[in-house]
Tab-separated table of C-alpha atoms in Angstrom:
chain	number	residue	atom	x	y	z
A	1	UNK	CA	75.224	82.838	128.361
A	2	UNK	CA	79.031	83.922	129.432
A	3	UNK	CA	81.483	84.486	125.790
A	4	UNK	CA	83.664	81.271	126.995
A	5	UNK	CA	80.390	79.808	126.403
A	6	UNK	CA	79.602	80.838	122.650
A	7	UNK	CA	80.389	78.138	120.039
A	8	UNK	CA	81.047	79.947	117.138
A	9	UNK	CA	81.092	83.619	117.794
A	10	UNK	CA	83.590	86.239	117.268
A	11	UNK	CA	84.322	86.689	121.420
A	12	UNK	CA	84.402	83.013	121.822
A	13	UNK	CA	87.980	82.155	121.474
A	14	UNK	CA	88.406	82.021	125.000
A	15	UNK	CA	88.581	78.500	124.705
A	16	UNK	CA	91.093	78.350	122.139
A	17	UNK	CA	93.476	75.562	121.420
A	18	UNK	CA	97.198	75.562	123.450
A	19	UNK	CA	99.470	77.110	120.996
A	20	UNK	CA	96.357	79.480	118.928
A	21	UNK	CA	97.681	82.867	117.940
A	22	UNK	CA	95.375	85.045	116.460
A	23	UNK	CA	96.083	86.134	113.227
A	24	UNK	CA	96.522	89.979	114.527
A	25	UNK	CA	99.704	88.628	115.241
A	26	UNK	CA	101.480	87.546	112.235
A	27	UNK	CA	100.842	91.420	111.465
A	28	UNK	CA	103.371	93.239	110.039
A	29	UNK	CA	105.925	89.473	109.243
A	30	UNK	CA	105.702	87.663	106.404
A	31	UNK	CA	102.420	85.280	106.578
A	32	UNK	CA	104.164	82.807	104.001
A	33	UNK	CA	105.917	79.815	105.122
A	34	UNK	CA	107.039	76.005	106.198
A	35	UNK	CA	105.610	74.086	108.229
A	36	UNK	CA	105.390	70.630	109.749
A	37	UNK	CA	101.472	69.326	110.590
A	38	UNK	CA	103.351	69.928	114.771
A	39	UNK	CA	104.019	73.168	114.032
A	40	UNK	CA	107.427	73.001	114.198
A	41	UNK	CA	109.322	74.538	111.293
A	42	UNK	CA	111.062	72.545	108.427
A	43	UNK	CA	115.054	72.755	107.732
A	44	UNK	CA	115.827	75.126	105.696
A	45	UNK	CA	113.221	77.389	106.380
A	46	UNK	CA	114.282	80.985	108.215
A	47	UNK	CA	113.776	81.774	111.816
A	48	UNK	CA	111.833	85.332	111.486
A	49	UNK	CA	108.927	83.270	110.361
A	50	UNK	CA	107.999	83.455	113.625
A	51	UNK	CA	104.857	82.529	115.911
A	52	UNK	CA	103.127	85.267	113.910
A	53	UNK	CA	103.652	82.783	111.220
A	54	UNK	CA	103.053	79.647	112.425
A	55	UNK	CA	99.406	81.237	113.396
A	56	UNK	CA	98.308	81.954	110.019
A	57	UNK	CA	98.830	78.036	109.094
A	58	UNK	CA	96.683	77.041	112.088
A	59	UNK	CA	93.526	76.106	110.504
A	60	UNK	CA	95.545	73.908	108.272
A	61	UNK	CA	98.040	72.250	111.227
A	62	UNK	CA	94.438	71.810	113.132
A	63	UNK	CA	92.787	69.990	109.505
A	64	UNK	CA	95.651	68.404	107.795
A	65	UNK	CA	95.307	64.532	107.449
A	66	UNK	CA	97.389	62.234	109.582
A	67	UNK	CA	98.977	61.085	106.788
A	68	UNK	CA	99.993	64.618	105.546
A	69	UNK	CA	103.458	65.531	104.934
A	70	UNK	CA	104.883	68.547	105.822
A	71	UNK	CA	103.165	72.048	103.752
A	72	UNK	CA	105.655	73.484	101.489
A	73	UNK	CA	104.572	77.188	100.307
A	74	UNK	CA	107.595	78.792	98.702
A	75	UNK	CA	107.139	82.373	98.886
A	76	UNK	CA	108.968	83.095	95.882
A	77	UNK	CA	106.102	81.204	93.724
A	78	UNK	CA	103.588	82.526	95.061
A	79	UNK	CA	104.858	86.050	94.787
A	80	UNK	CA	104.379	85.105	91.162
A	81	UNK	CA	100.722	84.580	90.858
A	82	UNK	CA	99.687	87.628	88.809
A	83	UNK	CA	98.031	90.358	89.859
A	84	UNK	CA	95.295	89.991	87.342
A	85	UNK	CA	94.308	86.641	88.707
A	86	UNK	CA	94.571	87.294	91.962
A	87	UNK	CA	91.816	89.575	91.845
A	88	UNK	CA	89.426	89.919	88.674
A	89	UNK	CA	90.227	94.112	88.303
A	90	UNK	CA	92.305	96.271	86.305
A	91	UNK	CA	93.302	99.488	84.720
A	92	UNK	CA	95.553	99.061	81.892
A	93	UNK	CA	98.079	101.900	80.743
A	94	UNK	CA	99.600	102.319	77.278
A	95	UNK	CA	102.360	103.496	77.087
A	96	UNK	CA	102.532	104.228	73.773
A	97	UNK	CA	100.008	106.170	73.627
A	98	UNK	CA	101.615	108.199	75.879
A	99	UNK	CA	104.495	108.987	74.488
A	100	UNK	CA	102.044	109.373	71.052
A	101	UNK	CA	100.592	112.578	73.381
A	102	UNK	CA	104.508	113.531	74.238
A	103	UNK	CA	105.181	114.007	71.101
A	104	UNK	CA	101.631	115.852	70.174
A	105	UNK	CA	102.722	118.166	72.914
A	106	UNK	CA	105.766	118.647	71.658
A	107	UNK	CA	105.572	119.204	68.316
A	108	UNK	CA	102.160	121.597	69.331
A	109	UNK	CA	104.327	124.078	71.539
A	110	UNK	CA	107.353	123.743	68.693
A	111	UNK	CA	110.931	123.832	69.479
A	112	UNK	CA	112.563	126.378	72.078
A	113	UNK	CA	110.134	125.649	74.512
A	114	UNK	CA	110.727	122.988	77.406
A	115	UNK	CA	107.829	120.680	78.657
A	116	UNK	CA	107.933	119.712	82.731
A	117	UNK	CA	105.748	116.719	82.898
A	118	UNK	CA	103.265	116.654	85.647
A	119	UNK	CA	102.812	112.907	86.990
A	120	UNK	CA	101.806	114.262	90.812
A	121	UNK	CA	99.412	111.919	91.883
A	122	UNK	CA	100.613	109.006	90.592
A	123	UNK	CA	100.598	110.209	87.144
A	124	UNK	CA	96.765	110.765	87.340
A	125	UNK	CA	96.410	107.709	88.506
A	126	UNK	CA	98.045	106.010	85.544
A	127	UNK	CA	101.379	105.825	87.402
A	128	UNK	CA	104.577	108.048	88.402
A	129	UNK	CA	107.548	106.331	87.385
A	130	UNK	CA	106.581	104.615	84.332
A	131	UNK	CA	105.082	107.533	82.940
A	132	UNK	CA	107.377	110.156	83.590
A	133	UNK	CA	110.320	107.506	82.369
A	134	UNK	CA	107.978	107.517	79.282
A	135	UNK	CA	107.427	111.491	79.029
A	136	UNK	CA	111.146	111.897	79.755
A	137	UNK	CA	112.206	109.711	76.155
A	138	UNK	CA	109.558	110.823	74.899
A	139	UNK	CA	111.115	114.829	74.829
A	140	UNK	CA	110.027	116.452	78.437
A	141	UNK	CA	113.047	118.034	80.568
A	142	UNK	CA	111.172	118.314	83.692
A	143	UNK	CA	109.078	116.325	85.744
A	144	UNK	CA	106.213	117.940	87.895
A	145	UNK	CA	105.048	116.591	91.254
A	146	UNK	CA	102.472	117.763	94.186
A	147	UNK	CA	104.902	116.890	97.329
A	148	UNK	CA	108.251	116.031	98.314
A	149	UNK	CA	107.279	111.701	98.666
A	150	UNK	CA	106.311	111.890	95.169
A	151	UNK	CA	109.707	113.057	94.391
A	152	UNK	CA	111.201	110.879	95.965
A	153	UNK	CA	108.966	107.664	94.466
A	154	UNK	CA	111.003	109.093	91.803
A	155	UNK	CA	114.976	109.460	92.648
A	156	UNK	CA	114.652	105.794	94.495
A	157	UNK	CA	113.524	104.865	90.558
A	158	UNK	CA	116.669	106.393	89.855
A	159	UNK	CA	114.553	109.302	87.766
A	160	UNK	CA	117.531	111.965	87.737
A	161	UNK	CA	115.464	114.690	85.547
A	162	UNK	CA	114.924	117.672	87.264
A	163	UNK	CA	111.720	117.686	90.031
A	164	UNK	CA	110.063	120.228	90.486
A	165	UNK	CA	107.598	120.529	94.082
A	166	UNK	CA	104.903	122.873	92.406
A	167	UNK	CA	104.024	124.330	96.395
A	168	UNK	CA	106.011	124.847	98.948
A	169	UNK	CA	106.738	122.358	101.647
A	170	UNK	CA	106.976	122.157	105.318
A	171	UNK	CA	110.103	123.270	106.463
A	172	UNK	CA	110.278	120.271	108.651
A	173	UNK	CA	111.358	117.990	104.982
A	174	UNK	CA	113.226	120.970	103.896
A	175	UNK	CA	116.331	117.689	104.029
A	176	UNK	CA	114.327	115.963	101.929
A	177	UNK	CA	115.133	118.585	99.068
A	178	UNK	CA	118.739	118.617	99.535
A	179	UNK	CA	119.180	115.096	99.952
A	180	UNK	CA	117.264	113.754	97.205
A	181	UNK	CA	118.215	116.945	95.352
A	182	UNK	CA	114.452	117.936	94.693
A	183	UNK	CA	113.597	121.767	93.687
A	184	UNK	CA	110.398	123.316	95.744
A	185	UNK	CA	108.472	125.938	94.806
A	186	UNK	CA	108.724	129.357	97.543
A	187	UNK	CA	106.678	132.104	97.806
A	188	UNK	CA	107.287	132.674	101.759
A	189	UNK	CA	110.436	134.935	103.418
A	190	UNK	CA	111.306	132.570	106.218
A	191	UNK	CA	110.920	129.817	104.348
A	192	UNK	CA	113.552	130.872	101.823
A	193	UNK	CA	116.010	131.723	104.698
A	194	UNK	CA	115.846	128.233	106.485
A	195	UNK	CA	116.141	126.500	103.079
A	196	UNK	CA	118.870	128.460	101.964
A	197	UNK	CA	120.763	128.033	105.822
A	198	UNK	CA	120.209	124.274	105.479
A	199	UNK	CA	122.015	124.154	101.978
A	200	UNK	CA	124.283	126.415	103.243
A	201	UNK	CA	125.360	124.255	106.230
A	202	UNK	CA	126.448	121.856	103.350
A	203	UNK	CA	128.208	123.598	101.122
A	204	UNK	CA	125.707	123.329	98.386
A	205	UNK	CA	123.245	125.529	96.263
A	206	UNK	CA	119.364	126.098	96.756
A	207	UNK	CA	117.726	126.193	94.019
A	208	UNK	CA	114.054	127.228	93.550
A	209	UNK	CA	111.352	128.120	91.521
A	210	UNK	CA	109.189	131.668	92.166
A	211	UNK	CA	105.205	131.589	92.172
A	212	UNK	CA	103.673	134.008	91.309
A	213	UNK	CA	99.983	134.673	92.901
A	214	UNK	CA	98.483	136.540	89.795
A	215	UNK	CA	94.909	135.682	90.520
A	216	UNK	CA	94.288	132.693	91.148
A	217	UNK	CA	94.519	133.202	95.022
A	218	UNK	CA	95.629	129.765	95.847
A	219	UNK	CA	99.742	130.157	96.327
A	220	UNK	CA	102.444	132.552	95.042
A	221	UNK	CA	103.905	135.692	95.539
A	222	UNK	CA	100.984	138.733	95.075
A	223	UNK	CA	102.295	139.870	91.360
A	224	UNK	CA	102.795	143.339	92.494
A	225	UNK	CA	105.478	142.146	95.913
A	226	UNK	CA	108.148	140.260	93.581
A	227	UNK	CA	110.585	142.386	93.840
A	228	UNK	CA	109.855	143.847	97.147
A	229	UNK	CA	109.832	139.558	97.979
A	230	UNK	CA	112.971	139.125	96.134
A	231	UNK	CA	115.014	141.820	98.190
A	232	UNK	CA	114.311	139.766	101.475
A	233	UNK	CA	115.922	136.836	100.174
A	234	UNK	CA	118.012	137.407	97.738
A	235	UNK	CA	121.735	138.531	99.969
A	236	UNK	CA	121.424	134.338	100.715
A	237	UNK	CA	124.717	133.437	98.860
A	238	UNK	CA	122.593	129.723	98.461
A	239	UNK	CA	119.719	130.407	97.224
A	240	UNK	CA	119.536	129.973	93.741
A	241	UNK	CA	116.528	131.389	91.829
A	242	UNK	CA	115.752	128.780	88.627
A	243	UNK	CA	112.669	129.718	87.936
A	244	UNK	CA	109.656	131.703	88.089
A	245	UNK	CA	105.314	131.042	87.610
A	246	UNK	CA	102.423	131.341	87.958
A	247	UNK	CA	99.218	129.252	87.595
A	248	UNK	CA	96.076	130.123	85.122
A	249	UNK	CA	92.702	129.591	86.717
A	250	UNK	CA	90.320	129.735	83.226
A	251	UNK	CA	92.692	128.708	80.672
A	252	UNK	CA	90.344	125.585	79.949
A	253	UNK	CA	86.651	128.293	80.606
A	254	UNK	CA	85.485	129.575	77.329
A	255	UNK	CA	85.380	133.117	78.498
A	256	UNK	CA	89.114	135.115	78.287
A	257	UNK	CA	88.727	138.133	80.352
A	258	UNK	CA	90.180	136.817	83.688
A	259	UNK	CA	92.500	134.933	81.780
A	260	UNK	CA	94.157	137.529	79.986
A	261	UNK	CA	94.253	139.575	83.236
A	262	UNK	CA	96.390	137.053	84.877
A	263	UNK	CA	99.029	136.538	81.977
A	264	UNK	CA	98.836	140.680	82.047
A	265	UNK	CA	99.965	140.691	86.002
A	266	UNK	CA	102.444	137.660	85.075
A	267	UNK	CA	104.454	139.896	82.577
A	268	UNK	CA	103.902	143.360	84.496
A	269	UNK	CA	106.110	141.376	87.413
A	270	UNK	CA	108.451	139.602	85.015
A	271	UNK	CA	109.211	142.892	83.809
A	272	UNK	CA	109.493	144.705	87.067
A	273	UNK	CA	111.811	141.779	88.161
A	274	UNK	CA	113.782	142.315	85.711
A	275	UNK	CA	114.033	146.452	86.049
A	276	UNK	CA	115.156	145.411	89.856
A	277	UNK	CA	118.180	143.331	88.627
A	278	UNK	CA	116.674	139.766	89.275
A	279	UNK	CA	116.591	137.455	86.643
A	280	UNK	CA	113.579	135.394	86.567
A	281	UNK	CA	115.088	132.387	85.356
A	282	UNK	CA	112.975	129.424	83.528
A	283	UNK	CA	109.110	130.909	83.047
A	284	UNK	CA	106.803	128.821	82.911
A	285	UNK	CA	102.882	129.088	83.340
A	286	UNK	CA	101.198	127.101	80.502
A	287	UNK	CA	99.012	124.382	82.426
A	288	UNK	CA	97.277	121.103	79.590
A	289	UNK	CA	94.483	124.218	78.496
A	290	UNK	CA	96.912	126.725	78.310
A	291	UNK	CA	99.270	125.058	76.532
A	292	UNK	CA	97.170	123.694	73.754
A	293	UNK	CA	95.225	127.524	73.220
A	294	UNK	CA	97.544	129.974	73.930
A	295	UNK	CA	100.436	130.004	72.234
A	296	UNK	CA	101.237	133.366	73.826
A	297	UNK	CA	101.721	132.002	77.559
A	298	UNK	CA	104.426	129.054	76.710
A	299	UNK	CA	107.465	131.474	77.917
A	300	UNK	CA	110.482	128.726	77.995
A	301	UNK	CA	108.516	126.413	79.608
A	302	UNK	CA	105.034	124.235	79.735
A	303	UNK	CA	103.268	122.253	81.987
A	304	UNK	CA	100.754	119.668	80.861
A	305	UNK	CA	99.207	117.673	82.898
A	306	UNK	CA	95.884	115.415	81.848
A	307	UNK	CA	96.231	115.778	78.291
A	308	UNK	CA	99.739	114.095	78.662
A	309	UNK	CA	97.746	111.124	79.666
A	310	UNK	CA	95.449	111.894	76.848
A	311	UNK	CA	92.871	113.866	78.380
A	312	UNK	CA	91.407	116.932	76.630
A	313	UNK	CA	90.967	119.733	79.641
A	314	UNK	CA	88.537	121.612	78.206
A	315	UNK	CA	85.925	121.512	74.925
A	316	UNK	CA	88.032	123.759	72.885
A	317	UNK	CA	90.791	121.991	72.597
A	318	UNK	CA	89.239	118.797	71.148
A	319	UNK	CA	90.232	120.160	67.329
A	320	UNK	CA	93.211	121.686	67.772
A	321	UNK	CA	95.257	118.879	68.711
A	322	UNK	CA	95.361	114.729	68.590
A	323	UNK	CA	95.296	113.516	72.043
A	324	UNK	CA	94.004	109.935	72.659
A	325	UNK	CA	93.380	108.658	75.685
A	326	UNK	CA	95.913	105.953	77.720
A	327	UNK	CA	93.495	104.579	80.342
A	328	UNK	CA	91.629	101.916	80.055
A	329	UNK	CA	89.261	99.792	82.721
A	330	UNK	CA	88.866	96.218	82.663
A	331	UNK	CA	87.011	93.458	85.029
A	332	UNK	CA	86.064	89.813	84.500
A	333	UNK	CA	82.855	88.050	84.650
A	334	UNK	CA	82.770	86.863	88.626
A	335	UNK	CA	79.122	85.652	88.771
A	336	UNK	CA	75.864	85.568	86.282
A	337	UNK	CA	72.836	84.313	87.758
A	338	UNK	CA	69.210	84.452	85.857
A	339	UNK	CA	66.934	86.901	88.475
A	340	UNK	CA	63.335	86.403	88.430
A	341	UNK	CA	60.947	88.999	86.790
A	342	UNK	CA	60.531	91.926	89.707
A	343	UNK	CA	63.386	90.503	91.958
A	344	UNK	CA	65.761	93.502	92.838
A	345	UNK	CA	69.289	93.652	92.664
A	346	UNK	CA	71.934	95.275	95.334
A	347	UNK	CA	71.303	97.377	98.022
A	348	UNK	CA	68.111	99.436	97.941
A	349	UNK	CA	66.487	96.848	95.593
A	350	UNK	CA	66.397	99.875	93.527
A	351	UNK	CA	66.846	97.646	89.901
A	352	UNK	CA	63.953	95.038	89.849
A	353	UNK	CA	64.982	93.162	86.701
A	354	UNK	CA	62.617	92.558	83.980
A	355	UNK	CA	62.878	88.921	83.185
A	356	UNK	CA	64.842	87.064	80.554
A	357	UNK	CA	68.138	89.043	81.475
A	358	UNK	CA	71.057	86.856	83.281
A	359	UNK	CA	72.599	89.320	85.982
A	360	UNK	CA	76.884	89.446	85.555
A	361	UNK	CA	78.554	90.244	89.054
A	362	UNK	CA	82.127	92.565	88.308
A	363	UNK	CA	83.966	92.463	91.179
A	364	UNK	CA	84.894	96.636	91.341
A	365	UNK	CA	83.218	99.387	93.300
A	366	UNK	CA	83.327	102.427	95.010
A	367	UNK	CA	86.238	101.905	96.525
A	368	UNK	CA	87.760	101.495	93.099
A	369	UNK	CA	87.026	104.600	91.553
A	370	UNK	CA	83.885	103.386	90.275
A	371	UNK	CA	81.876	105.893	91.506
A	372	UNK	CA	78.470	105.020	93.379
A	373	UNK	CA	77.021	108.125	91.984
A	374	UNK	CA	77.202	106.400	88.565
A	375	UNK	CA	74.817	103.545	89.855
A	376	UNK	CA	71.822	102.834	87.651
A	377	UNK	CA	73.401	105.785	84.756
A	378	UNK	CA	76.605	104.099	82.630
A	379	UNK	CA	77.710	100.863	79.980
A	380	UNK	CA	79.724	98.309	79.745
A	381	UNK	CA	81.174	96.851	77.101
A	382	UNK	CA	80.894	92.692	75.986
A	383	UNK	CA	82.110	91.342	72.867
A	384	UNK	CA	82.245	95.105	71.437
A	385	UNK	CA	78.149	95.339	72.472
A	386	UNK	CA	77.103	97.930	75.627
A	387	UNK	CA	75.596	96.112	78.564
A	388	UNK	CA	73.522	98.581	80.930
A	389	UNK	CA	75.198	98.326	84.513
A	390	UNK	CA	71.932	98.255	86.932
A	391	UNK	CA	71.736	97.844	91.307
A	392	UNK	CA	73.240	100.585	94.010
A	393	UNK	CA	77.455	100.166	93.199
A	394	UNK	CA	78.638	98.281	96.245
A	395	UNK	CA	81.978	99.466	97.967
A	396	UNK	CA	84.247	96.774	96.070
A	397	UNK	CA	81.094	95.080	93.012
A	398	UNK	CA	78.741	96.319	91.006
A	399	UNK	CA	76.717	93.951	88.556
A	400	UNK	CA	75.457	94.583	84.601
A	401	UNK	CA	72.743	93.303	82.999
A	402	UNK	CA	72.451	90.957	79.813
A	403	UNK	CA	69.391	91.060	77.707
A	404	UNK	CA	68.660	87.386	76.572
A	405	UNK	CA	65.977	87.691	74.779
A	406	UNK	CA	66.851	88.186	70.652
A	407	UNK	CA	65.535	90.503	68.295
A	408	UNK	CA	66.111	90.263	64.750
A	409	UNK	CA	69.149	89.943	63.416
A	410	UNK	CA	70.995	90.697	66.991
A	411	UNK	CA	73.217	88.028	68.111
A	412	UNK	CA	72.463	86.891	71.845
A	413	UNK	CA	74.822	86.811	74.323
A	414	UNK	CA	75.490	84.147	77.013
A	415	UNK	CA	78.009	85.652	79.157
A	416	UNK	CA	79.463	83.025	81.869
A	417	UNK	CA	81.615	83.261	84.750
A	418	UNK	CA	85.609	84.708	83.716
A	419	UNK	CA	84.577	86.190	80.546
A	420	UNK	CA	86.227	90.144	80.159
A	421	UNK	CA	84.325	93.234	80.411
A	422	UNK	CA	85.575	96.785	79.402
A	423	UNK	CA	84.356	99.545	82.248
A	424	UNK	CA	85.937	102.816	80.187
A	425	UNK	CA	87.689	101.559	77.250
A	426	UNK	CA	86.624	101.505	73.546
A	427	UNK	CA	86.449	97.380	71.883
A	428	UNK	CA	84.700	98.325	68.400
A	429	UNK	CA	82.296	100.734	67.465
A	430	UNK	CA	82.041	100.288	71.422
A	431	UNK	CA	83.038	103.363	73.983
A	432	UNK	CA	82.389	104.061	77.247
A	433	UNK	CA	84.851	107.249	78.140
A	434	UNK	CA	85.868	109.023	82.130
A	435	UNK	CA	84.635	112.193	80.018
A	436	UNK	CA	80.581	110.458	79.777
A	437	UNK	CA	80.477	109.469	83.529
A	438	UNK	CA	81.998	112.467	84.523
A	439	UNK	CA	79.241	114.786	82.866
A	440	UNK	CA	77.210	112.208	84.512
A	441	UNK	CA	78.368	113.059	87.549
A	442	UNK	CA	78.886	116.908	87.149
A	443	UNK	CA	82.611	116.449	88.176
A	444	UNK	CA	85.516	116.455	86.261
A	445	UNK	CA	87.670	113.734	84.151
A	446	UNK	CA	90.469	114.125	86.724
A	447	UNK	CA	88.629	112.907	89.531
A	448	UNK	CA	88.396	109.589	88.024
A	449	UNK	CA	91.372	108.975	86.750
A	450	UNK	CA	92.818	109.157	89.868
A	451	UNK	CA	89.879	107.152	91.254
A	452	UNK	CA	90.405	104.560	89.787
A	453	UNK	CA	93.916	104.205	90.519
A	454	UNK	CA	92.694	103.698	94.413
A	455	UNK	CA	93.205	99.653	94.613
A	456	UNK	CA	92.879	98.015	90.949
A	457	UNK	CA	96.103	96.240	89.898
A	458	UNK	CA	97.643	98.094	87.067
A	459	UNK	CA	99.014	96.404	83.716
A	460	UNK	CA	101.390	98.616	80.987
A	461	UNK	CA	101.356	97.167	77.397
């Protein structure tokens, strides 16, 4: 059978009506507009709603009633539909908790020590801009990011605090550093000179922080080669060494030998710089774990990341500071059904119904950070009670089980479409944490907090 003879297949477009335009034609154009049933734009509608937008409404025009008037969809009103009404899955970030954590960290390090709030990876999944502004309003003086684009996002949101990119970006990005007043971390002479030359051409300074490799062996000038590096670059009049830092590989580990070796190397590198006449500027080394555990390495500034969002970097810090998780994950039930005994649920049918249970579907899956490895191993919370997640977690959906049988005085729950469910967070005495999930998966909660920010809307409370 020829493609044009197929009545309802994906390739059956040969018989399309005159004027039909594929949906792909409207990509990149505003898919909202007002058209008459004849396909002509209504008066007052911008010409930017062109033929592509007409394609978006082709179905509506083909099926409009003969007596129907113009279909008028107001773009402004459509944009007002809340994110949680477009999809019943979202994350919530409590900025009051972020403020509490920032205050606790400031009190922990005491007066005279600056705090760089690390907001890379979209604020560890909590929202870089809002968390950065909250941290700055709560005592932070610096911001740390991983990429220039992350820094530009902050600048375009009118964040004016000093921003440090915690690695050395490509040379091609140097104009962006200068234009947006963002400091790079530097560890190669070629980049330092190119950066300085570009700044000098504009008659401006080229501020930077020097990275010292004390043993993590990821980036940085080797600790015993710092003076040689500075001798290679310090001649340039535009270069401005604002700070010197290192990063600990084991500050969150129970054993401390490697940590103390790195500390010793960093102190020796700083001393060598001073003896050679180089001012290291703002000295900083402490990540979240070192900030909480090791006061001796607070130096001039600390760089808390995960702790700012209320997640402990290691077991040892739990009794040392009061941190509270700022992130919770929510969804509403999108489907419920009674599944007969022995029938399966989800891909692979690995779970079989024991009977007398209601299977509830939630519209989030591993594309949203609900990792597939959690299948059948985690709980959700509804009305203050925990319920078992069942069946393989899908890309966009997952299911949980509600036992309909009555046991003693336990209240029976009758879940309905639209009921709210907590995936991560606390409700009454019931709690599901990112730590719980990370332990099941054999990973760290950093990975999970970032994962839940992939595509779900985020609400601030």
